[in-house]
């Protein structure tokens, strides 16, 4: 015959547990003298419904367990402010009571002093169940004390005394209640589905022992987290009560009462459930139950799950994967039911559906910083393809989970494209979030390029924080203009015929962005007019002119002394007898649109 099976796991956090069933007081007294009170009896009328069996603690520990429920694994902090010099002088040793949890707890203790150079140490006066990872230092005493689990079955007291300069200054008195508590499990006439929690209390030598032959425990002993299975044989007779005792390191720690109310039925026995199919959206999964059930007329009910959530309407032996299943874990629950038997449940193998669940860029968006991609996908067997992008262009060689921002990324948009595929099916693609890198996007100089006018600037930039500050420097050619460090600049005579440009950069804390230069502004003017050649009658003089902008119009007027030489209007002139003994010079005029023409005279050449 098949026994009812109960899985017991001991949790580290306690809860006030709902009482669902009643145990006859007379039966309880026959076993332990006094049993916990239980709430109203659960209705066993519908055997198909699972019964949620809850833990019930003894009345004398219920209040404590309730308080622990709201502060599981809390850390108590006892802070004492002490004038150590005064306390030592008066030999006044103060005390602080500390109540520590039965299952063990860590406390952070502090005793302050106004002398930062005074040495201290803490001494465990009497107990081996209080542990300190360190116990000495200089100045204010701050140290942790950890209490071990109490398996003694009795309340115990221990003390930690703090000494300054070798003199007792303060004492902490720890009190710990015994750890023994009892829990009650109740079984109706028919078998039930047991729901318990995982409970890991640490590593101990433990044993679990039953006092009745119809309750067996496996494993019955081990070293490590407490986890054991209780099997309850079929009850063909009267209500009965037994218990399982759990000991840790040789001390009784928990007692579990097993109560069974009359005869029970065996559950349906059926084979393992296997799901086949490809984990790709659009494909169909099929659930198959191995072998024949016992009894043979048992029927199967199916419920498909997406992770831990039921999929609405998915109650057949087959299921077609939907878009919502991408990147999820799919499993089917099969319930076998038959007249004259308890229902039984089995879960299938898991199918991981191809999908990318998460693709998030993290990090500081500044040149030189390294960004990382937080990526989550299924199934674990696939290897996703990764490509980082600068705006819409792929970044060569950037195909990993990290990317270090280069100067070219300043003020640009960074994103990642991820694709994953299963052989024989199209790849799925997901794009990450976008990060804009701090920096200058564009610099544009505006205004009329004429001496006396002001040039302005239009800056487009992005800053990751509100602390970003813009910096300016105007240049005349390749030379920085002294004092021209604002976004506005008034043109002076020295700028005529020169090329001006604005350099802009940004700082954010210790970060300095790459620089960005504006468009070039060419100011109307002539920077050079050089006359050369042999000053002899019959020789040709030549004029070399440097000016801006290149599209300016130039006119030339040659002078003999102060008189205009008729017909001489180019960049060269052949000396005649009339020039003998005269001073030759050229006047050059540059014009552009409505701007004021700019004039420059060449050097003088005297014809002997």
PDB file of N, CA and C in Angstrom, residues 224-311:
ATOM      1  N   UNK A 224      24.167  19.187   8.567  1.00  0.00           N
ATOM      2  CA  UNK A 224      23.855  20.232   7.606  1.00  0.00           C
ATOM      3  C   UNK A 224      22.468  20.789   7.832  1.00  0.00           C
ATOM      4  N   UNK A 225      21.913  21.496   6.821  1.00  0.00           N
ATOM      5  CA  UNK A 225      20.556  22.029   6.942  1.00  0.00           C
ATOM      6  C   UNK A 225      19.548  20.917   7.205  1.00  0.00           C
ATOM      7  N   UNK A 226      18.551  21.210   8.055  1.00  0.00           N
ATOM      8  CA  UNK A 226      17.558  20.193   8.421  1.00  0.00           C
ATOM      9  C   UNK A 226      16.539  20.039   7.299  1.00  0.00           C
ATOM     10  N   UNK A 227      16.470  18.831   6.742  1.00  0.00           N
ATOM     11  CA  UNK A 227      15.459  18.533   5.734  1.00  0.00           C
ATOM     12  C   UNK A 227      15.205  17.033   5.774  1.00  0.00           C
ATOM     13  N   UNK A 228      13.990  16.641   6.114  1.00  0.00           N
ATOM     14  CA  UNK A 228      13.673  15.216   6.129  1.00  0.00           C
ATOM     15  C   UNK A 228      12.238  14.998   5.682  1.00  0.00           C
ATOM     16  N   UNK A 229      11.937  13.742   5.316  1.00  0.00           N
ATOM     17  CA  UNK A 229      10.625  13.366   4.806  1.00  0.00           C
ATOM     18  C   UNK A 229       9.957  12.406   5.783  1.00  0.00           C
ATOM     19  N   UNK A 230       8.705  12.688   6.099  1.00  0.00           N
ATOM     20  CA  UNK A 230       7.937  11.829   6.993  1.00  0.00           C
ATOM     21  C   UNK A 230       6.920  11.053   6.156  1.00  0.00           C
ATOM     22  N   UNK A 231       6.926   9.723   6.283  1.00  0.00           N
ATOM     23  CA  UNK A 231       5.960   8.882   5.576  1.00  0.00           C
ATOM     24  C   UNK A 231       4.958   8.317   6.595  1.00  0.00           C
ATOM     25  N   UNK A 232       3.669   8.465   6.286  1.00  0.00           N
ATOM     26  CA  UNK A 232       2.603   8.034   7.195  1.00  0.00           C
ATOM     27  C   UNK A 232       1.845   6.894   6.526  1.00  0.00           C
ATOM     28  N   UNK A 233       1.831   5.733   7.171  1.00  0.00           N
ATOM     29  CA  UNK A 233       1.167   4.555   6.595  1.00  0.00           C
ATOM     30  C   UNK A 233      -0.346   4.748   6.570  1.00  0.00           C
ATOM     31  N   UNK A 234      -0.987   4.001   5.706  1.00  0.00           N
ATOM     32  CA  UNK A 234      -2.453   4.062   5.579  1.00  0.00           C
ATOM     33  C   UNK A 234      -3.104   3.658   6.903  1.00  0.00           C
ATOM     34  N   UNK A 235      -4.155   4.379   7.236  1.00  0.00           N
ATOM     35  CA  UNK A 235      -4.858   4.149   8.497  1.00  0.00           C
ATOM     36  C   UNK A 235      -6.170   3.408   8.224  1.00  0.00           C
ATOM     37  N   UNK A 236      -6.212   2.138   8.599  1.00  0.00           N
ATOM     38  CA  UNK A 236      -7.436   1.357   8.417  1.00  0.00           C
ATOM     39  C   UNK A 236      -8.213   1.214   9.717  1.00  0.00           C
ATOM     40  N   UNK A 237      -7.760   1.855  10.796  1.00  0.00           N
ATOM     41  CA  UNK A 237      -8.395   1.680  12.094  1.00  0.00           C
ATOM     42  C   UNK A 237      -8.941   2.966  12.662  1.00  0.00           C
ATOM     43  N   UNK A 238      -8.494   3.338  13.886  1.00  0.00           N
ATOM     44  CA  UNK A 238      -9.043   4.461  14.619  1.00  0.00           C
ATOM     45  C   UNK A 238      -8.100   5.670  14.565  1.00  0.00           C
ATOM     46  N   UNK A 239      -8.600   6.836  15.010  1.00  0.00           N
ATOM     47  CA  UNK A 239      -7.714   8.010  15.098  1.00  0.00           C
ATOM     48  C   UNK A 239      -6.483   7.686  15.948  1.00  0.00           C
ATOM     49  N   UNK A 240      -5.342   8.247  15.569  1.00  0.00           N
ATOM     50  CA  UNK A 240      -4.118   7.956  16.289  1.00  0.00           C
ATOM     51  C   UNK A 240      -3.192   9.165  16.273  1.00  0.00           C
ATOM     52  N   UNK A 241      -2.254   9.164  17.235  1.00  0.00           N
ATOM     53  CA  UNK A 241      -1.335  10.284  17.396  1.00  0.00           C
ATOM     54  C   UNK A 241       0.075   9.741  17.595  1.00  0.00           C
ATOM     55  N   UNK A 242       1.034  10.309  16.933  1.00  0.00           N
ATOM     56  CA  UNK A 242       2.442  10.005  17.141  1.00  0.00           C
ATOM     57  C   UNK A 242       3.249  11.290  17.039  1.00  0.00           C
ATOM     58  N   UNK A 243       4.535  11.177  17.305  1.00  0.00           N
ATOM     59  CA  UNK A 243       5.344  12.381  17.147  1.00  0.00           C
ATOM     60  C   UNK A 243       6.744  12.042  16.669  1.00  0.00           C
ATOM     61  N   UNK A 244       7.392  13.080  16.073  1.00  0.00           N
ATOM     62  CA  UNK A 244       8.774  12.987  15.626  1.00  0.00           C
ATOM     63  C   UNK A 244       9.582  14.008  16.418  1.00  0.00           C
ATOM     64  N   UNK A 245      10.667  13.560  17.058  1.00  0.00           N
ATOM     65  CA  UNK A 245      11.543  14.452  17.814  1.00  0.00           C
ATOM     66  C   UNK A 245      12.765  14.790  16.974  1.00  0.00           C
ATOM     67  N   UNK A 246      13.084  16.085  16.908  1.00  0.00           N
ATOM     68  CA  UNK A 246      14.254  16.561  16.189  1.00  0.00           C
ATOM     69  C   UNK A 246      15.278  17.062  17.197  1.00  0.00           C
ATOM     70  N   UNK A 247      16.494  16.497  17.168  1.00  0.00           N
ATOM     71  CA  UNK A 247      17.560  16.932  18.072  1.00  0.00           C
ATOM     72  C   UNK A 247      18.676  17.556  17.262  1.00  0.00           C
ATOM     73  N   UNK A 248      19.271  18.629  17.807  1.00  0.00           N
ATOM     74  CA  UNK A 248      20.424  19.296  17.204  1.00  0.00           C
ATOM     75  C   UNK A 248      21.594  19.189  18.166  1.00  0.00           C
ATOM     76  N   UNK A 249      22.701  18.658  17.680  1.00  0.00           N
ATOM     77  CA  UNK A 249      23.898  18.482  18.512  1.00  0.00           C
ATOM     78  C   UNK A 249      23.560  17.767  19.822  1.00  0.00           C
ATOM     79  N   UNK A 250      22.661  16.811  19.752  1.00  0.00           N
ATOM     80  CA  UNK A 250      22.323  16.005  20.916  1.00  0.00           C
ATOM     81  C   UNK A 250      21.243  16.570  21.798  1.00  0.00           C
ATOM     82  N   UNK A 251      20.756  17.787  21.516  1.00  0.00           N
ATOM     83  CA  UNK A 251      19.718  18.396  22.349  1.00  0.00           C
ATOM     84  C   UNK A 251      18.374  18.422  21.654  1.00  0.00           C
ATOM     85  N   UNK A 252      17.300  18.109  22.383  1.00  0.00           N
ATOM     86  CA  UNK A 252      15.957  18.118  21.800  1.00  0.00           C
ATOM     87  C   UNK A 252      15.588  19.542  21.422  1.00  0.00           C
ATOM     88  N   UNK A 253      15.175  19.720  20.163  1.00  0.00           N
ATOM     89  CA  UNK A 253      14.940  21.082  19.652  1.00  0.00           C
ATOM     90  C   UNK A 253      13.511  21.309  19.182  1.00  0.00           C
ATOM     91  N   UNK A 254      12.918  20.305  18.508  1.00  0.00           N
ATOM     92  CA  UNK A 254      11.549  20.433  18.012  1.00  0.00           C
ATOM     93  C   UNK A 254      10.833  19.088  18.196  1.00  0.00           C
ATOM     94  N   UNK A 255       9.523  19.176  18.438  1.00  0.00           N
ATOM     95  CA  UNK A 255       8.688  17.974  18.482  1.00  0.00           C
ATOM     96  C   UNK A 255       7.506  18.201  17.549  1.00  0.00           C
ATOM     97  N   UNK A 256       7.306  17.257  16.628  1.00  0.00           N
ATOM     98  CA  UNK A 256       6.259  17.364  15.630  1.00  0.00           C
ATOM     99  C   UNK A 256       5.209  16.278  15.907  1.00  0.00           C
ATOM    100  N   UNK A 257       3.992  16.698  16.227  1.00  0.00           N
ATOM    101  CA  UNK A 257       2.911  15.747  16.499  1.00  0.00           C
ATOM    102  C   UNK A 257       2.206  15.414  15.191  1.00  0.00           C
ATOM    103  N   UNK A 258       2.042  14.128  14.932  1.00  0.00           N
ATOM    104  CA  UNK A 258       1.361  13.642  13.730  1.00  0.00           C
ATOM    105  C   UNK A 258       0.027  13.046  14.169  1.00  0.00           C
ATOM    106  N   UNK A 259      -1.068  13.629  13.726  1.00  0.00           N
ATOM    107  CA  UNK A 259      -2.412  13.196  14.123  1.00  0.00           C
ATOM    108  C   UNK A 259      -3.166  12.726  12.892  1.00  0.00           C
ATOM    109  N   UNK A 260      -3.794  11.563  12.989  1.00  0.00           N
ATOM    110  CA  UNK A 260      -4.540  11.009  11.866  1.00  0.00           C
ATOM    111  C   UNK A 260      -5.930  10.607  12.332  1.00  0.00           C
ATOM    112  N   UNK A 261      -6.929  11.113  11.600  1.00  0.00           N
ATOM    113  CA  UNK A 261      -8.312  10.940  12.028  1.00  0.00           C
ATOM    114  C   UNK A 261      -8.986   9.842  11.209  1.00  0.00           C
ATOM    115  N   UNK A 262      -8.729   8.581  11.517  1.00  0.00           N
ATOM    116  CA  UNK A 262      -9.446   7.478  10.887  1.00  0.00           C
ATOM    117  C   UNK A 262      -8.786   6.964   9.625  1.00  0.00           C
ATOM    118  N   UNK A 263      -9.458   6.036   8.938  1.00  0.00           N
ATOM    119  CA  UNK A 263      -8.892   5.372   7.759  1.00  0.00           C
ATOM    120  C   UNK A 263      -8.631   6.351   6.617  1.00  0.00           C
ATOM    121  N   UNK A 264      -7.662   6.023   5.781  1.00  0.00           N
ATOM    122  CA  UNK A 264      -7.358   6.829   4.602  1.00  0.00           C
ATOM    123  C   UNK A 264      -7.283   5.975   3.359  1.00  0.00           C
ATOM    124  N   UNK A 265      -7.336   6.595   2.186  1.00  0.00           N
ATOM    125  CA  UNK A 265      -7.278   5.888   0.917  1.00  0.00           C
ATOM    126  C   UNK A 265      -5.928   6.127   0.250  1.00  0.00           C
ATOM    127  N   UNK A 266      -5.528   5.198  -0.597  1.00  0.00           N
ATOM    128  CA  UNK A 266      -4.301   5.371  -1.356  1.00  0.00           C
ATOM    129  C   UNK A 266      -4.516   6.362  -2.497  1.00  0.00           C
ATOM    130  N   UNK A 267      -3.491   7.116  -2.839  1.00  0.00           N
ATOM    131  CA  UNK A 267      -3.613   8.018  -3.994  1.00  0.00           C
ATOM    132  C   UNK A 267      -3.425   7.266  -5.304  1.00  0.00           C
ATOM    133  N   UNK A 268      -3.824   7.905  -6.397  1.00  0.00           N
ATOM    134  CA  UNK A 268      -3.589   7.354  -7.723  1.00  0.00           C
ATOM    135  C   UNK A 268      -2.080   7.271  -7.956  1.00  0.00           C
ATOM    136  N   UNK A 269      -1.654   6.188  -8.565  1.00  0.00           N
ATOM    137  CA  UNK A 269      -0.242   6.030  -8.936  1.00  0.00           C
ATOM    138  C   UNK A 269      -0.152   6.139 -10.454  1.00  0.00           C
ATOM    139  N   UNK A 270       0.728   7.032 -10.938  1.00  0.00           N
ATOM    140  CA  UNK A 270       0.889   7.157 -12.390  1.00  0.00           C
ATOM    141  C   UNK A 270       2.329   7.545 -12.705  1.00  0.00           C
ATOM    142  N   UNK A 271       2.685   7.412 -13.988  1.00  0.00           N
ATOM    143  CA  UNK A 271       4.072   7.588 -14.412  1.00  0.00           C
ATOM    144  C   UNK A 271       4.505   9.042 -14.511  1.00  0.00           C
ATOM    145  N   UNK A 272       5.778   9.234 -14.843  1.00  0.00           N
ATOM    146  CA  UNK A 272       6.349  10.570 -14.988  1.00  0.00           C
ATOM    147  C   UNK A 272       5.739  11.299 -16.176  1.00  0.00           C
ATOM    148  N   UNK A 273       5.734  12.635 -16.064  1.00  0.00           N
ATOM    149  CA  UNK A 273       5.171  13.480 -17.119  1.00  0.00           C
ATOM    150  C   UNK A 273       6.324  14.093 -17.905  1.00  0.00           C
ATOM    151  N   UNK A 274       6.292  13.925 -19.229  1.00  0.00           N
ATOM    152  CA  UNK A 274       7.353  14.454 -20.088  1.00  0.00           C
ATOM    153  C   UNK A 274       6.756  15.394 -21.124  1.00  0.00           C
ATOM    154  N   UNK A 275       7.361  16.583 -21.238  1.00  0.00           N
ATOM    155  CA  UNK A 275       6.949  17.546 -22.257  1.00  0.00           C
ATOM    156  C   UNK A 275       7.985  17.532 -23.370  1.00  0.00           C
ATOM    157  N   UNK A 276       7.511  17.410 -24.617  1.00  0.00           N
ATOM    158  CA  UNK A 276       8.388  17.447 -25.789  1.00  0.00           C
ATOM    159  C   UNK A 276       7.986  18.609 -26.681  1.00  0.00           C
ATOM    160  N   UNK A 277       8.924  19.033 -27.522  1.00  0.00           N
ATOM    161  CA  UNK A 277       8.689  20.160 -28.416  1.00  0.00           C
ATOM    162  C   UNK A 277       9.848  21.144 -28.328  1.00  0.00           C
ATOM    163  N   UNK A 278       9.879  22.099 -29.233  1.00  0.00           N
ATOM    164  CA  UNK A 278      10.954  23.092 -29.290  1.00  0.00           C
ATOM    165  C   UNK A 278      10.507  24.377 -28.617  1.00  0.00           C
ATOM    166  N   UNK A 279      11.335  24.907 -27.748  1.00  0.00           N
ATOM    167  CA  UNK A 279      10.993  26.120 -27.001  1.00  0.00           C
ATOM    168  C   UNK A 279      11.154  27.373 -27.822  1.00  0.00           C
ATOM    169  N   UNK A 280      10.308  27.517 -28.835  1.00  0.00           N
ATOM    170  CA  UNK A 280      10.301  28.700 -29.700  1.00  0.00           C
ATOM    171  C   UNK A 280       8.853  29.147 -29.849  1.00  0.00           C
ATOM    172  N   UNK A 281       8.616  30.450 -29.742  1.00  0.00           N
ATOM    173  CA  UNK A 281       7.254  30.983 -29.871  1.00  0.00           C
ATOM    174  C   UNK A 281       6.629  30.515 -31.178  1.00  0.00           C
ATOM    175  N   UNK A 282       5.390  30.020 -31.086  1.00  0.00           N
ATOM    176  CA  UNK A 282       4.678  29.492 -32.243  1.00  0.00           C
ATOM    177  C   UNK A 282       4.694  27.988 -32.321  1.00  0.00           C
ATOM    178  N   UNK A 283       5.664  27.336 -31.636  1.00  0.00           N
ATOM    179  CA  UNK A 283       5.742  25.884 -31.643  1.00  0.00           C
ATOM    180  C   UNK A 283       4.776  25.286 -30.607  1.00  0.00           C
ATOM    181  N   UNK A 284       4.431  24.006 -30.805  1.00  0.00           N
ATOM    182  CA  UNK A 284       3.485  23.338 -29.909  1.00  0.00           C
ATOM    183  C   UNK A 284       4.218  22.346 -29.010  1.00  0.00           C
ATOM    184  N   UNK A 285       3.947  22.433 -27.713  1.00  0.00           N
ATOM    185  CA  UNK A 285       4.490  21.501 -26.736  1.00  0.00           C
ATOM    186  C   UNK A 285       3.444  20.419 -26.450  1.00  0.00           C
ATOM    187  N   UNK A 286       3.932  19.204 -26.194  1.00  0.00           N
ATOM    188  CA  UNK A 286       3.031  18.085 -25.921  1.00  0.00           C
ATOM    189  C   UNK A 286       3.445  17.407 -24.628  1.00  0.00           C
ATOM    190  N   UNK A 287       2.458  17.172 -23.727  1.00  0.00           N
ATOM    191  CA  UNK A 287       2.703  16.486 -22.456  1.00  0.00           C
ATOM    192  C   UNK A 287       2.281  15.028 -22.594  1.00  0.00           C
ATOM    193  N   UNK A 288       3.174  14.100 -22.162  1.00  0.00           N
ATOM    194  CA  UNK A 288       2.892  12.670 -22.227  1.00  0.00           C
ATOM    195  C   UNK A 288       3.120  12.049 -20.863  1.00  0.00           C
ATOM    196  N   UNK A 289       2.158  11.229 -20.388  1.00  0.00           N
ATOM    197  CA  UNK A 289       2.285  10.512 -19.117  1.00  0.00           C
ATOM    198  C   UNK A 289       2.720   9.091 -19.403  1.00  0.00           C
ATOM    199  N   UNK A 290       3.790   8.657 -18.746  1.00  0.00           N
ATOM    200  CA  UNK A 290       4.323   7.323 -18.996  1.00  0.00           C
ATOM    201  C   UNK A 290       3.447   6.242 -18.365  1.00  0.00           C
ATOM    202  N   UNK A 291       3.248   5.130 -19.094  1.00  0.00           N
ATOM    203  CA  UNK A 291       2.572   3.952 -18.561  1.00  0.00           C
ATOM    204  C   UNK A 291       1.092   4.146 -18.303  1.00  0.00           C
ATOM    205  N   UNK A 292       0.501   3.137 -17.581  1.00  0.00           N
ATOM    206  CA  UNK A 292      -0.905   3.155 -17.240  1.00  0.00           C
ATOM    207  C   UNK A 292      -1.060   3.535 -15.763  1.00  0.00           C
ATOM    208  N   UNK A 293      -2.117   4.278 -15.418  1.00  0.00           N
ATOM    209  CA  UNK A 293      -2.311   4.666 -14.022  1.00  0.00           C
ATOM    210  C   UNK A 293      -2.891   3.502 -13.216  1.00  0.00           C
ATOM    211  N   UNK A 294      -2.788   3.598 -11.918  1.00  0.00           N
ATOM    212  CA  UNK A 294      -3.412   2.642 -10.998  1.00  0.00           C
ATOM    213  C   UNK A 294      -4.223   3.459  -9.990  1.00  0.00           C
ATOM    214  N   UNK A 295      -5.563   3.336 -10.014  1.00  0.00           N
ATOM    215  CA  UNK A 295      -6.379   2.430 -10.833  1.00  0.00           C
ATOM    216  C   UNK A 295      -6.417   2.844 -12.295  1.00  0.00           C
ATOM    217  N   UNK A 296      -6.764   1.851 -13.148  1.00  0.00           N
ATOM    218  CA  UNK A 296      -6.687   2.055 -14.578  1.00  0.00           C
ATOM    219  C   UNK A 296      -7.622   3.127 -15.099  1.00  0.00           C
ATOM    220  N   UNK A 297      -8.726   3.385 -14.376  1.00  0.00           N
ATOM    221  CA  UNK A 297      -9.730   4.330 -14.880  1.00  0.00           C
ATOM    222  C   UNK A 297      -9.448   5.772 -14.464  1.00  0.00           C
ATOM    223  N   UNK A 298      -8.261   6.044 -13.898  1.00  0.00           N
ATOM    224  CA  UNK A 298      -7.927   7.413 -13.488  1.00  0.00           C
ATOM    225  C   UNK A 298      -7.908   8.338 -14.700  1.00  0.00           C
ATOM    226  N   UNK A 299      -8.296   9.575 -14.475  1.00  0.00           N
ATOM    227  CA  UNK A 299      -8.308  10.583 -15.528  1.00  0.00           C
ATOM    228  C   UNK A 299      -7.301  11.684 -15.193  1.00  0.00           C
ATOM    229  N   UNK A 300      -6.750  12.297 -16.257  1.00  0.00           N
ATOM    230  CA  UNK A 300      -5.734  13.328 -16.092  1.00  0.00           C
ATOM    231  C   UNK A 300      -6.303  14.716 -16.379  1.00  0.00           C
ATOM    232  N   UNK A 301      -5.909  15.668 -15.555  1.00  0.00           N
ATOM    233  CA  UNK A 301      -6.231  17.089 -15.792  1.00  0.00           C
ATOM    234  C   UNK A 301      -4.910  17.845 -15.926  1.00  0.00           C
ATOM    235  N   UNK A 302      -4.855  18.760 -16.893  1.00  0.00           N
ATOM    236  CA  UNK A 302      -3.610  19.463 -17.196  1.00  0.00           C
ATOM    237  C   UNK A 302      -3.739  20.957 -16.862  1.00  0.00           C
ATOM    238  N   UNK A 303      -2.650  21.517 -16.379  1.00  0.00           N
ATOM    239  CA  UNK A 303      -2.566  22.971 -16.215  1.00  0.00           C
ATOM    240  C   UNK A 303      -1.137  23.396 -16.529  1.00  0.00           C
ATOM    241  N   UNK A 304      -1.006  24.243 -17.563  1.00  0.00           N
ATOM    242  CA  UNK A 304       0.308  24.733 -17.964  1.00  0.00           C
ATOM    243  C   UNK A 304       0.660  25.984 -17.175  1.00  0.00           C
ATOM    244  N   UNK A 305       1.954  26.113 -16.882  1.00  0.00           N
ATOM    245  CA  UNK A 305       2.448  27.246 -16.101  1.00  0.00           C
ATOM    246  C   UNK A 305       3.528  27.990 -16.888  1.00  0.00           C
ATOM    247  N   UNK A 306       3.490  29.304 -16.758  1.00  0.00           N
ATOM    248  CA  UNK A 306       4.554  30.184 -17.264  1.00  0.00           C
ATOM    249  C   UNK A 306       5.322  30.672 -16.040  1.00  0.00           C
ATOM    250  N   UNK A 307       6.492  30.084 -15.790  1.00  0.00           N
ATOM    251  CA  UNK A 307       7.161  30.339 -14.522  1.00  0.00           C
ATOM    252  C   UNK A 307       6.339  29.717 -13.415  1.00  0.00           C
ATOM    253  N   UNK A 308       5.901  30.531 -12.453  1.00  0.00           N
ATOM    254  CA  UNK A 308       5.046  30.031 -11.372  1.00  0.00           C
ATOM    255  C   UNK A 308       3.591  30.462 -11.544  1.00  0.00           C
ATOM    256  N   UNK A 309       3.272  31.073 -12.667  1.00  0.00           N
ATOM    257  CA  UNK A 309       1.911  31.573 -12.902  1.00  0.00           C
ATOM    258  C   UNK A 309       1.165  30.664 -13.872  1.00  0.00           C
ATOM    259  N   UNK A 310      -0.088  30.382 -13.542  1.00  0.00           N
ATOM    260  CA  UNK A 310      -0.895  29.562 -14.436  1.00  0.00           C
ATOM    261  C   UNK A 310      -1.192  30.323 -15.715  1.00  0.00           C
ATOM    262  N   UNK A 311      -1.241  29.590 -16.832  1.00  0.00           N
ATOM    263  CA  UNK A 311      -1.587  30.188 -18.119  1.00  0.00           C
ATOM    264  C   UNK A 311      -3.078  29.979 -18.337  1.00  0.00           C
TER     265      UNK A 311
END
